[in-house]
Coordinates of C-alpha atoms and ligand atoms in Angstrom, one line a residue:
X1 CA -0.3 31.5 16.1
X2 CA -1.5 32.0 12.6
X3 CA -5.1 32.6 11.9
X4 CA -5.1 31.2 8.3
X5 CA -4.8 27.7 7.0
X6 CA -1.1 26.9 6.9
X7 CA 0.1 24.9 4.0
X8 CA 3.0 22.8 4.8
X9 CA 5.5 25.3 3.4
X10 CA 4.0 28.2 5.3
X11 CA 4.0 26.2 8.5
X12 CA 7.7 25.3 8.0
X13 CA 8.5 29.0 7.5
X14 CA 6.5 29.9 10.6
X15 CA 8.3 27.3 12.7
X16 CA 11.8 27.7 11.4
X17 CA 12.9 29.5 14.5
X18 CA 11.1 27.4 17.0
X19 CA 12.6 25.3 19.6
X20 CA 14.0 22.0 18.3
X21 CA 12.4 19.0 20.0
X22 CA 14.0 16.1 18.2
X23 CA 16.5 13.8 19.8
X24 CA 19.2 12.3 17.7
X25 CA 20.0 8.8 18.6
X26 CA 22.9 6.6 17.8
X27 CA 22.2 4.1 15.1
X28 CA 23.3 0.5 15.8
X29 CA 22.8 -1.4 12.6
X30 CA 21.2 -4.8 12.9
X31 CA 21.1 -6.9 9.8
X32 CA 18.5 -9.6 9.8
X33 CA 18.0 -12.1 7.0
X34 CA 15.0 -11.5 4.7
X35 CA 12.1 -13.8 5.5
X36 CA 10.3 -15.7 2.7
X37 CA 6.9 -14.4 2.1
X38 CA 4.6 -13.0 -0.6
X39 CA 6.6 -10.2 -2.3
X40 CA 4.1 -7.8 -4.0
X41 CA 2.9 -6.4 -0.7
X42 CA 6.3 -4.7 0.0
X43 CA 8.1 -2.3 -2.3
X44 CA 11.3 -3.2 -0.5
X45 CA 11.0 -6.9 -1.2
X46 CA 10.3 -6.1 -4.9
X47 CA 13.4 -4.0 -5.1
X48 CA 15.4 -6.8 -3.6
X49 CA 14.0 -9.2 -6.1
X50 CA 14.9 -6.9 -9.1
X51 CA 18.5 -6.3 -7.8
X52 CA 18.9 -10.1 -7.0
X53 CA 17.8 -11.0 -10.5
X54 CA 20.0 -8.5 -12.2
X55 CA 23.2 -9.5 -10.4
X56 CA 22.5 -13.2 -10.9
X57 CA 22.0 -12.7 -14.7
X58 CA 25.2 -10.7 -14.9
X59 CA 27.0 -13.5 -13.1
X60 CA 25.6 -16.2 -15.4
X61 CA 26.3 -14.1 -18.4
X62 CA 29.9 -13.3 -17.6
X63 CA 31.3 -16.6 -16.0
X64 CA 31.5 -19.7 -18.2
X65 CA 31.4 -22.1 -15.3
X66 CA 29.0 -20.0 -13.3
X67 CA 31.4 -19.8 -10.3
X68 CA 30.1 -16.5 -9.3
X69 CA 26.7 -17.9 -8.8
X70 CA 28.1 -20.9 -6.8
X71 CA 26.3 -23.3 -9.0
X72 CA 28.6 -26.2 -9.6
X73 CA 27.5 -27.3 -13.0
X74 CA 31.0 -28.3 -14.2
X75 CA 31.9 -28.0 -17.8
X76 CA 29.6 -26.3 -20.3
X77 CA 26.6 -28.5 -21.1
X78 CA 23.5 -28.0 -23.2
X79 CA 21.6 -26.7 -20.2
X80 CA 24.5 -24.4 -19.3
X81 CA 24.4 -23.0 -22.8
X82 CA 20.6 -22.6 -22.6
X83 CA 21.1 -20.9 -19.3
X84 CA 23.5 -18.4 -20.7
X85 CA 21.3 -17.8 -23.7
X86 CA 18.4 -17.2 -21.4
X87 CA 20.5 -14.8 -19.3
X88 CA 21.5 -12.8 -22.4
X89 CA 17.9 -12.4 -23.5
X90 CA 16.6 -11.6 -20.1
X91 CA 19.5 -9.1 -19.5
X92 CA 18.3 -7.2 -22.7
X93 CA 14.9 -6.8 -21.1
X94 CA 16.2 -5.9 -17.7
X95 CA 18.7 -3.4 -19.2
X96 CA 15.9 -1.7 -21.1
X97 CA 14.4 -0.3 -17.8
X98 CA 16.4 2.2 -15.8
X99 CA 17.7 0.6 -12.6
X100 CA 15.8 2.9 -10.3
X101 CA 12.5 1.9 -11.9
X102 CA 13.1 -1.8 -12.2
X103 CA 10.7 -2.7 -9.4
X104 CA 9.2 0.7 -8.5
X105 CA 7.2 1.3 -11.7
X106 CA 4.0 -0.7 -11.5
X107 CA 4.4 -2.2 -14.9
X108 CA 8.1 -3.1 -14.3
X109 CA 7.2 -4.8 -11.0
X110 CA 4.4 -6.7 -12.7
X111 CA 6.6 -7.7 -15.6
X112 CA 9.3 -8.8 -13.2
X113 CA 6.9 -11.1 -11.4
X114 CA 5.6 -12.3 -14.8
X115 CA 9.2 -13.1 -15.9
X116 CA 9.7 -15.3 -12.8
X117 CA 6.5 -17.2 -13.3
X118 CA 6.7 -17.6 -17.0
X119 CA 10.2 -17.0 -18.4
X120 CA 12.3 -18.2 -15.5
X121 CA 10.2 -21.2 -14.9
X122 CA 11.7 -23.5 -17.5
X123 CA 15.2 -22.4 -16.6
X124 CA 14.6 -23.0 -12.9
X125 CA 13.3 -26.5 -13.7
X126 CA 16.4 -27.2 -15.8
X127 CA 18.9 -25.9 -13.2
X128 CA 17.3 -26.5 -9.8
X129 CA 20.5 -25.3 -8.1
X130 CA 19.4 -21.8 -9.0
X131 CA 16.8 -22.1 -6.2
X132 CA 19.6 -22.3 -3.7
X133 CA 21.5 -19.5 -5.4
X134 CA 18.5 -17.2 -5.0
X135 CA 17.9 -18.1 -1.4
X136 CA 21.6 -17.8 -0.5
X137 CA 21.4 -14.3 -2.0
X138 CA 18.5 -13.7 0.4
X139 CA 16.0 -13.4 -2.6
X140 CA 12.7 -15.1 -2.1
X141 CA 11.0 -16.4 -5.3
X142 CA 7.6 -15.0 -6.2
X143 CA 4.4 -17.1 -6.4
X144 CA 1.2 -17.0 -8.5
X145 CA -0.3 -15.0 -5.6
X146 CA 2.2 -12.3 -6.3
X147 CA 1.0 -12.1 -9.9
X148 CA -2.6 -11.8 -8.9
X149 CA -1.7 -9.2 -6.2
X150 CA 0.3 -7.1 -8.8
X151 CA -2.5 -7.2 -11.3
X152 CA -5.0 -6.2 -8.5
X153 CA -2.6 -3.3 -7.7
X154 CA -2.5 -2.1 -11.3
X155 CA -6.3 -2.3 -11.6
X156 CA -6.7 -0.4 -8.4
X157 CA -4.3 2.4 -9.6
X158 CA -6.3 2.5 -12.8
X159 CA -9.6 2.8 -11.0
X160 CA -8.6 5.3 -8.2
X161 CA -6.6 7.6 -10.4
X162 CA -8.8 7.2 -13.6
X163 CA -5.9 6.2 -15.8
X164 CA -6.9 4.9 -19.3
X165 CA -6.1 1.3 -20.4
X166 CA -4.0 2.7 -23.2
X167 CA -1.8 4.8 -20.8
X168 CA -1.3 1.9 -18.5
X169 CA -0.5 -0.4 -21.4
X170 CA 2.1 2.1 -22.6
X171 CA 3.5 2.4 -19.1
X172 CA 2.3 5.9 -18.4
X173 CA 0.9 6.4 -14.9
X174 CA 0.0 10.1 -14.7
X175 CA 3.4 11.0 -16.2
X176 CA 5.4 8.4 -14.4
X177 CA 6.6 6.4 -17.3
X178 CA 8.0 2.9 -17.5
X179 CA 7.9 -0.3 -19.6
X180 CA 5.0 -1.1 -21.8
X181 CA 3.0 -4.2 -21.4
X182 CA 2.5 -6.9 -24.0
X183 CA -0.8 -8.3 -25.5
X184 CA -0.5 -11.4 -23.3
X185 CA 0.0 -9.5 -20.1
X186 CA -2.9 -7.2 -21.1
X187 CA -5.0 -10.4 -21.5
X188 CA -3.9 -11.6 -18.1
X189 CA -5.1 -8.3 -16.6
X190 CA -8.4 -8.6 -18.4
X191 CA -8.9 -12.2 -17.2
X192 CA -8.2 -11.3 -13.6
X193 CA -10.5 -8.2 -13.8
X194 CA -13.2 -10.6 -15.0
X195 CA -12.7 -13.0 -12.1
X196 CA -12.5 -10.0 -9.6
X197 CA -15.9 -8.8 -10.8
X198 CA -14.5 -5.6 -12.5
X199 CA -16.4 -6.2 -15.7
X200 CA -16.0 -2.8 -17.3
X201 CA -12.3 -3.0 -16.8
X202 CA -12.3 -6.6 -18.0
X203 CA -14.1 -5.7 -21.2
X204 CA -11.6 -2.8 -21.9
X205 CA -8.5 -4.9 -21.2
X206 CA -9.7 -7.9 -23.2
X207 CA -10.7 -5.8 -26.1
X208 CA -7.4 -4.0 -26.0
X209 CA -5.4 -7.3 -25.8
X210 CA -7.5 -8.7 -28.7
X211 CA -6.9 -5.7 -30.9
X212 CA -3.2 -5.9 -30.3
X213 CA -3.0 -9.7 -30.9
X214 CA -5.1 -9.3 -34.1
X215 CA -2.9 -6.6 -35.5
X216 CA 0.1 -8.7 -34.8
X217 CA -1.3 -12.0 -36.1
X218 CA 0.3 -13.2 -39.3
X219 CA 3.2 -10.7 -39.1
X220 CA 6.8 -11.6 -38.4
X221 CA 7.9 -10.8 -34.8
X222 CA 10.2 -8.0 -35.9
X223 CA 7.5 -6.2 -37.8
X224 CA 5.1 -6.4 -34.9
X225 CA 7.0 -4.9 -32.1
X226 CA 10.2 -3.4 -30.7
X227 CA 9.0 -4.2 -27.2
X228 CA 11.4 -6.8 -25.7
X229 CA 8.6 -8.1 -23.4
X230 CA 6.3 -8.8 -26.4
X231 CA 6.1 -12.3 -27.5
X232 CA 5.3 -11.2 -31.0
X233 CA 3.0 -13.5 -32.8
X234 CA -0.3 -14.9 -31.5
X235 CA -1.9 -18.0 -32.7
X236 CA -5.6 -18.4 -33.4
X237 CA -6.1 -20.3 -30.1
X238 CA -4.9 -17.4 -28.0
X239 CA -7.1 -15.0 -30.0
X240 CA -10.1 -17.3 -29.7
X241 CA -9.5 -17.4 -25.9
X242 CA -9.6 -13.6 -25.7
X243 CA -12.8 -13.5 -27.8
X244 CA -14.5 -16.2 -25.7
X245 CA -13.7 -14.5 -22.4
X246 CA -14.7 -11.1 -23.8
X247 CA -18.1 -12.7 -24.6
X248 CA -18.4 -14.0 -21.1
X249 CA -17.6 -10.5 -19.6
X250 CA -20.4 -9.1 -21.8
X251 CA -22.8 -11.8 -20.7
X252 CA -22.1 -11.0 -17.1
X253 CA -22.7 -7.3 -17.9
X254 CA -26.1 -8.4 -19.3
X255 CA -25.3 -7.5 -22.9
X256 CA -26.4 -10.8 -24.5
X257 CA -26.5 -9.5 -28.0
X258 CA -22.8 -8.7 -27.9
X259 CA -22.0 -11.9 -26.1
X260 CA -23.8 -14.0 -28.8
X261 CA -21.9 -12.2 -31.6
X262 CA -18.6 -13.0 -29.8
X263 CA -19.7 -16.6 -29.3
X264 CA -20.2 -17.0 -33.0
X265 CA -16.9 -15.4 -33.8
X266 CA -15.0 -17.6 -31.3
X267 CA -16.7 -20.7 -32.6
X268 CA -15.7 -20.0 -36.2
X269 CA -12.1 -19.6 -35.1
X270 CA -11.8 -22.5 -32.7
X271 CA -14.7 -24.9 -32.4
X272 CA -13.3 -26.5 -29.2
X273 CA -12.5 -23.4 -27.3
X274 CA -13.1 -24.0 -23.5
X275 CA -14.1 -20.4 -22.7
X276 CA -16.7 -20.5 -25.5
X277 CA -18.1 -23.7 -24.1
X278 CA -18.7 -21.9 -20.8
X279 CA -20.1 -18.9 -22.7
X280 CA -22.6 -21.2 -24.4
X281 CA -23.8 -22.4 -21.0
X282 CA -23.9 -18.9 -19.6
X283 CA -25.9 -17.7 -22.6
X284 CA -28.5 -20.2 -21.5
X285 CA -28.4 -19.6 -17.7
X286 CA -27.9 -15.8 -18.1
X287 CA -25.8 -14.9 -15.1
X288 CA -26.2 -11.2 -15.4
X289 CA -30.0 -11.0 -16.0
X290 CA -31.1 -8.0 -17.9
X291 CA -30.4 -4.8 -15.9
X292 CA -28.9 -6.7 -13.0
X293 CA -25.2 -6.4 -13.4
X294 CA -22.8 -8.3 -11.1
X295 CA -20.3 -5.5 -11.7
X296 CA -18.4 -4.4 -8.6
X297 CA -19.1 -0.9 -7.4
X298 CA -17.1 1.9 -8.9
X299 CA -14.6 3.7 -6.7
X300 CA -16.5 6.6 -5.0
X301 CA -15.8 9.9 -6.7
X302 CA -14.8 11.7 -3.5
X303 CA -12.1 9.0 -2.9
X304 CA -10.6 9.6 -6.4
X305 CA -10.8 13.3 -5.9
X306 CA -9.1 13.2 -2.4
X307 CA -6.4 10.8 -3.6
X308 CA -5.5 13.0 -6.6
X309 CA -5.5 16.4 -4.9
X310 CA -2.4 18.7 -5.2
X311 CA -0.1 17.8 -2.3
X312 CA -0.6 21.0 -0.4
X313 CA -4.4 20.9 -0.4
X314 CA -5.2 19.1 2.9
X315 CA -8.8 20.3 3.4
X316 CA -11.8 20.9 1.1
X317 CA -12.6 24.3 2.5
X318 CA -10.5 26.6 4.7
X319 CA -12.2 27.4 8.0
X320 CA -11.4 29.4 11.1
X321 CA -9.9 26.5 13.0
X322 CA -7.5 25.7 10.2
X323 CA -4.4 27.2 11.7
X324 CA -1.0 26.4 13.0
X325 CA -0.1 26.5 16.7
X326 CA 2.8 25.6 18.9
X327 CA 1.6 22.9 21.3
X328 CA 3.4 22.7 24.6
X329 CA 5.2 19.6 25.6
X330 CA 3.9 17.5 28.5
X331 CA 7.2 16.9 30.0
X332 CA 9.6 19.7 29.1
X333 CA 9.3 23.4 29.7
X334 CA 9.7 25.6 26.6
X335 CA 9.5 22.7 24.2
X336 CA 6.8 23.2 21.6
X337 CA 5.5 21.0 18.9
X338 CA 4.5 22.4 15.5
X339 CA 0.9 21.5 14.9
X340 CA -1.3 22.3 11.9
X341 CA -5.0 21.8 12.7
X342 CA -7.1 20.3 9.9
X343 CA -10.4 19.5 11.5
X344 CA -12.2 19.9 14.9
X345 CA -14.8 17.1 14.4
X346 CA -13.2 14.7 14.2
X347 CA -10.1 16.4 15.6
X348 CA -7.3 15.9 13.1
X349 CA -3.9 17.6 12.8
X350 CA -0.5 17.3 11.4
X351 CA 2.6 17.5 13.6
X352 CA 5.8 18.6 11.8
X353 CA 9.3 17.3 12.4
X354 CA 8.5 14.8 15.1
X355 CA 10.8 12.0 14.1
X356 CA 14.4 12.2 13.0
X357 CA 15.8 10.5 9.9
X358 CA 18.2 8.4 12.1
X359 CA 15.3 7.3 14.2
X360 CA 13.4 6.3 11.1
X361 CA 16.4 4.2 9.8
X362 CA 16.6 2.6 13.2
X363 CA 12.9 1.6 13.2
X364 CA 13.2 0.2 9.7
X365 CA 16.3 -1.8 10.6
X366 CA 14.6 -3.1 13.8
X367 CA 11.5 -4.2 12.0
X368 CA 13.1 -5.6 8.8
X369 CA 13.5 -9.2 9.9
X370 CA 9.9 -9.5 11.2
X371 CA 7.9 -7.9 8.4
X372 CA 4.9 -10.0 7.4
X373 CA 2.0 -9.5 5.2
X374 CA -0.8 -7.4 6.7
X375 CA -4.1 -9.2 6.9
X376 CA -5.9 -9.5 3.6
X377 CA -9.5 -10.4 3.4
X378 CA -10.2 -12.8 0.6
X379 CA -13.9 -12.0 0.0
X380 CA -16.1 -14.3 -2.0
X381 CA -18.4 -12.4 -4.4
X382 CA -21.6 -13.5 -6.0
X383 CA -21.3 -16.3 -8.6
X384 CA -17.8 -16.9 -9.4
X385 CA -16.8 -13.3 -9.7
X386 CA -15.3 -11.3 -6.8
X387 CA -12.7 -13.9 -5.9
X388 CA -10.1 -11.4 -4.6
X389 CA -10.8 -8.5 -2.3
X390 CA -7.6 -6.9 -1.1
X391 CA -8.6 -4.7 1.8
X392 CA -5.0 -3.9 2.7
X393 CA -1.8 -4.6 0.8
X394 CA 1.3 -4.0 2.8
X395 CA 3.9 -5.7 5.0
X396 CA 4.0 -4.9 8.7
X397 CA 5.9 -5.5 11.9
X398 CA 5.4 -4.5 15.6
X399 CA 7.9 -2.8 17.9
X400 CA 7.5 -2.9 21.6
X401 CA 8.7 -0.2 24.0
X402 CA 10.5 -2.9 25.9
X403 CA 12.3 -4.1 22.8
X404 CA 14.6 -1.1 22.1
X405 CA 15.4 2.3 23.6
X406 CA 14.6 4.1 20.3
X407 CA 11.1 2.6 20.3
X408 CA 10.6 3.7 23.9
X409 CA 11.8 7.2 23.0
X410 CA 9.3 7.4 20.2
X411 CA 6.5 6.1 22.4
X412 CA 7.5 8.7 25.1
X413 CA 7.5 11.4 22.4
X414 CA 4.0 10.5 21.4
X415 CA 3.0 10.9 25.1
X416 CA 4.8 14.2 25.2
X417 CA 2.9 15.5 22.1
X418 CA -0.6 14.0 22.7
X419 CA -0.5 14.4 26.6
X420 CA -1.8 10.8 26.7
X421 CA -0.5 7.7 28.3
X422 CA 1.3 5.3 26.0
X423 CA 2.2 2.4 28.4
X424 CA 2.8 -0.8 26.6
X425 CA 4.5 -3.7 28.3
X426 CA 3.1 -6.5 26.3
X427 CA 2.2 -8.1 29.6
X428 CA 0.4 -11.4 29.1
X429 CA -2.4 -10.1 31.3
X430 CA -3.6 -6.7 32.5
X431 CA -4.5 -3.7 30.4
X432 CA -2.2 -1.5 28.4
X433 CA -2.7 2.1 27.4
X434 CA -1.2 1.7 23.9
X435 CA -0.2 -0.8 21.3
X436 CA 3.3 -1.5 20.2
X437 CA 4.4 0.7 17.3
X438 CA 3.1 -0.8 14.0
X439 CA 5.5 -0.2 11.1
X440 CA 4.1 -0.6 7.6
X441 CA 5.7 -0.7 4.1
X442 CA 3.3 -0.7 1.1
X443 CA 3.8 -2.7 -2.2
X444 CA 2.6 -2.5 -5.8
X445 CA -0.4 -0.2 -5.9
X446 CA -0.4 -0.8 -2.1
X447 CA -3.3 0.8 -0.2
X448 CA -5.6 0.4 2.7
X449 CA -9.3 0.5 2.0
X450 CA -11.6 2.8 3.8
X451 CA -12.0 1.8 7.5
X452 CA -12.1 3.2 11.0
X453 CA -9.4 2.4 13.5
X454 CA -11.6 1.6 16.6
X455 CA -11.3 -2.0 17.5
X456 CA -14.0 -3.8 19.4
X457 CA -13.5 -7.5 18.9
X458 CA -10.8 -10.2 18.7
X459 CA -8.4 -8.2 20.9
X460 CA -5.2 -9.6 22.3
X461 CA -5.3 -10.3 26.0
X462 CA -3.4 -7.2 27.1
X463 CA -6.0 -4.9 25.4
X464 CA -9.2 -6.7 26.3
X465 CA -9.8 -4.4 29.3
X466 CA -8.3 -1.3 27.7
X467 CA -11.4 0.2 26.1
X468 CA -10.9 1.4 22.6
X469 CA -8.4 3.1 20.3
X470 CA -9.2 6.6 21.3
X471 CA -6.6 8.3 19.1
X472 CA -4.3 7.4 16.2
X473 CA -0.8 8.9 15.8
X474 CA 0.5 8.0 12.3
X475 CA 4.1 8.7 11.6
X476 CA 5.2 9.2 8.0
X477 CA 8.6 7.4 7.7
X478 CA 9.1 8.3 4.1
X479 CA 8.0 10.8 1.4
X480 CA 6.0 9.2 -1.4
X481 CA 6.7 10.5 -4.9
X482 CA 3.2 9.9 -6.3
X483 CA 0.0 8.7 -4.5
X484 CA -0.1 7.1 -1.1
X485 CA -2.1 10.0 0.6
X486 CA -4.1 9.3 3.8
X487 CA -7.6 10.5 3.1
X488 CA -10.8 10.9 5.1
X489 CA -13.7 10.9 2.6
X490 CA -16.4 12.0 5.1
X491 CA -14.3 14.8 6.5
X492 CA -12.8 15.9 3.2
X493 CA -9.2 15.6 4.4
X494 CA -6.3 14.6 2.3
X495 CA -2.7 14.3 3.6
X496 CA 0.3 13.6 1.4
X497 CA 3.1 11.8 3.4
X498 CA 6.0 13.9 4.3
X499 CA 8.9 12.1 6.0
X500 CA 9.3 13.1 9.6
X501 CA 5.7 14.4 10.1
X502 CA 2.8 12.7 11.8
X503 CA -0.9 12.7 11.4
X504 CA -2.9 12.7 14.6
X505 CA -6.7 12.2 14.9
X506 CA -9.2 11.3 17.6
X507 CA -11.3 8.2 16.9
X508 CA -13.7 9.1 19.7
X509 CA -14.7 12.6 20.9
X510 CA -14.1 13.7 24.5
X511 CA -17.5 12.2 25.4
X512 CA -16.1 8.9 24.2
X513 CA -18.5 8.7 21.2
X514 CA -17.1 7.0 18.1
X515 CA -16.6 9.4 15.3
X516 CA -17.7 7.9 12.0
X517 CA -16.1 10.9 10.1
X518 CA -12.8 9.3 11.0
X519 CA -13.4 6.8 8.2
X520 CA -10.1 6.9 6.3
X521 CA -8.0 5.1 3.7
X522 CA -4.4 4.9 2.5
X523 CA -4.5 5.7 -1.3
X524 CA -2.6 3.4 -3.6
X525 CA 1.0 4.2 -4.1
X526 CA 1.9 5.1 -7.7
X527 CA 5.6 5.9 -7.3
X528 CA 8.0 5.5 -4.4
X529 CA 8.3 3.5 -1.2
X530 CA 5.6 4.3 1.4
X531 CA 6.6 3.7 5.1
X532 CA 4.4 4.6 8.0
X533 CA 4.1 3.7 11.7
X534 CA 0.9 3.7 13.7
X535 CA 0.7 4.4 17.5
X536 CA -2.7 3.6 18.7
X537 CA -3.6 4.9 22.2
X538 CA -6.4 3.3 24.3
X539 CA -8.9 4.5 26.9
X540 CA -7.2 2.7 29.8
X541 CA -4.9 5.1 31.7
X542 CA -6.2 8.1 29.8
X543 CA -9.5 8.6 31.6
X544 CA -8.2 11.7 33.4
X545 CA -5.8 12.8 30.7
X546 CA -8.6 13.2 28.2
X547 CA -11.5 14.2 30.3
X548 CA -15.0 15.0 29.1
X549 CA -15.2 18.7 28.1
X550 CA -17.4 21.3 29.9
X551 CA -20.1 21.1 27.2
X552 CA -21.9 18.1 25.6
X553 CA -20.2 18.8 22.3
X554 CA -16.8 19.8 23.7
X555 CA -13.9 19.4 21.3
X556 CA -10.4 18.1 21.7
X557 CA -9.2 21.7 22.2
X558 CA -11.7 22.2 25.1
X559 CA -10.3 19.1 26.9
X560 CA -6.8 20.2 26.2
X561 CA -7.5 23.5 28.0
X562 CA -8.6 21.5 31.0
X563 CA -5.7 19.1 30.9
X564 CA -3.3 21.9 30.4
X565 CA -4.4 23.8 33.5
X566 CA -4.0 20.6 35.5
X567 CA -0.8 19.6 33.8
X568 CA 1.3 19.6 36.9
X569 CA -0.9 17.0 38.5
X570 CA -0.5 14.5 35.8
X571 CA 1.6 11.7 37.3
X572 CA 5.0 11.4 35.6
X573 CA 5.5 7.8 36.7
X574 CA 4.1 6.2 33.6
X575 CA 7.5 5.3 32.2
X576 CA 9.5 3.3 34.7
Ligands
AKG601 O1 -1.2 4.3 5.3 C1 -2.0 5.2 5.6 O2 -2.0 6.3 5.0 C2 -3.1 4.8 6.5 C3 -2.8 3.6 7.4 C4 -4.0 3.3 8.3 O3 -5.0 3.8 8.2 C5 -3.8 2.2 9.2 O4 -2.8 1.5 9.2 O5 -4.8 1.9 10.0
FE2_602 FE1 -6.3 3.3 9.9

């Protein structure tokens, strides 16, 4: 035991000589073809898109008859020549970003999607066979929704981590550098920020795009930029569009003086501008009446603080219960699990080294073919702003105990660690004690908004009589280079993912009262691939395993004392 707070490193040192508890399982690789779905919600799918594009471009560039791409286009034709020219230009752009960052860096991922929706579009229309080539290479083509999701991700990163517009434009995310954006992509971000009700961000991005376009206007492309993504020269209609929309953003913010000035400026440049026509109407109807802004709320300060903490700082203030302990296994004598206690109310702790790399690879392989987008709520805001509200941006899949021995082993290990029942048979009727393992991979700026895990409604049949999710056991299946912490704003907890560890917390106290301090979130990922797996354990079958404590305000540790003294009486037949 250690009476002080144990940082991860200290804990590791403390536990170095402890009993090993991990089981190494044989890996049987199963390859499943990639399903078609929205791509921005998964970093893995984005990486596949980048790799697929690069190899296809190389094939087109190197082979005159495009044999390597299996496109039977016969002898060189005009469209073939166009295709090769396109491939050459695009390869220059692709080659300017290091391979590892091609889809990982938020700007690179966004520009990749942008290229598919704007630059590839004409080429794909001219050579429709390319669609088949992409799909035979297992690469799904992105959609407009991907673009919107990627922009929402960039804006989220900007807001949560307080990154300036200039830094994001230049590709600098708190020191993680990548490709710069172009004035037109900056305009696209400003436009979406406007329709998402992020008016302050919208004004900043539109003004930024406008300045860049203005300084480029009238110059030759080579003088303007060395950025291969940059389209170079902007005509007065594009500039007028930015001015008109900027005017509208000011009008929604309630700054009519500024909005009127921009209206006049836009009118002088392009008398028929559509944005300006809307602005004229809005100046009459006054959508953001003086002092009443339709601006979406800022990210709470504590959320930004928790998401940006140094990796080792898990709690706001060190207290007496912040210590490491070796928790005995339920099933095996002498086996101990390395636990770092973060909080008593709600009870929250980190378990170290509870899942092996080979098991992690196995879970990822098992879930690969069935990953689908996690539920996303498309909220409707007031007026026409607030069109997108991305509560959770990730892909997920479910693994049942009955589906594979590794999954069952993991489920059994959770039982061994938590001393709670984790039955899950996916039976059509009758209660279960736990859900299947939910495996998640996050995408561009991927996050999960603040929420609590307790479920009360819309339950599947097998859980309808199971009570509630009493505890959450969250495995980290990857490290995350930057961002992606799990944070509890009310409890002041911030946990950086470390591959092989798990975060455990109790959604209800031993008296079965919901703990609103379990409100938590997954911070947006800046760099790296974030993989996690949730095991949610229910009331059913655990009534005696997690009894009420001796006092009204008994903690998890009090009930563990009771359970531990009765450990021999806990039935072992929960796994047939
Ligand atoms: O990814 C995380 O850090 C949190 C995930 C989570 O809270 C959930 O899936 O319910
Ligand atoms: Fe959660």
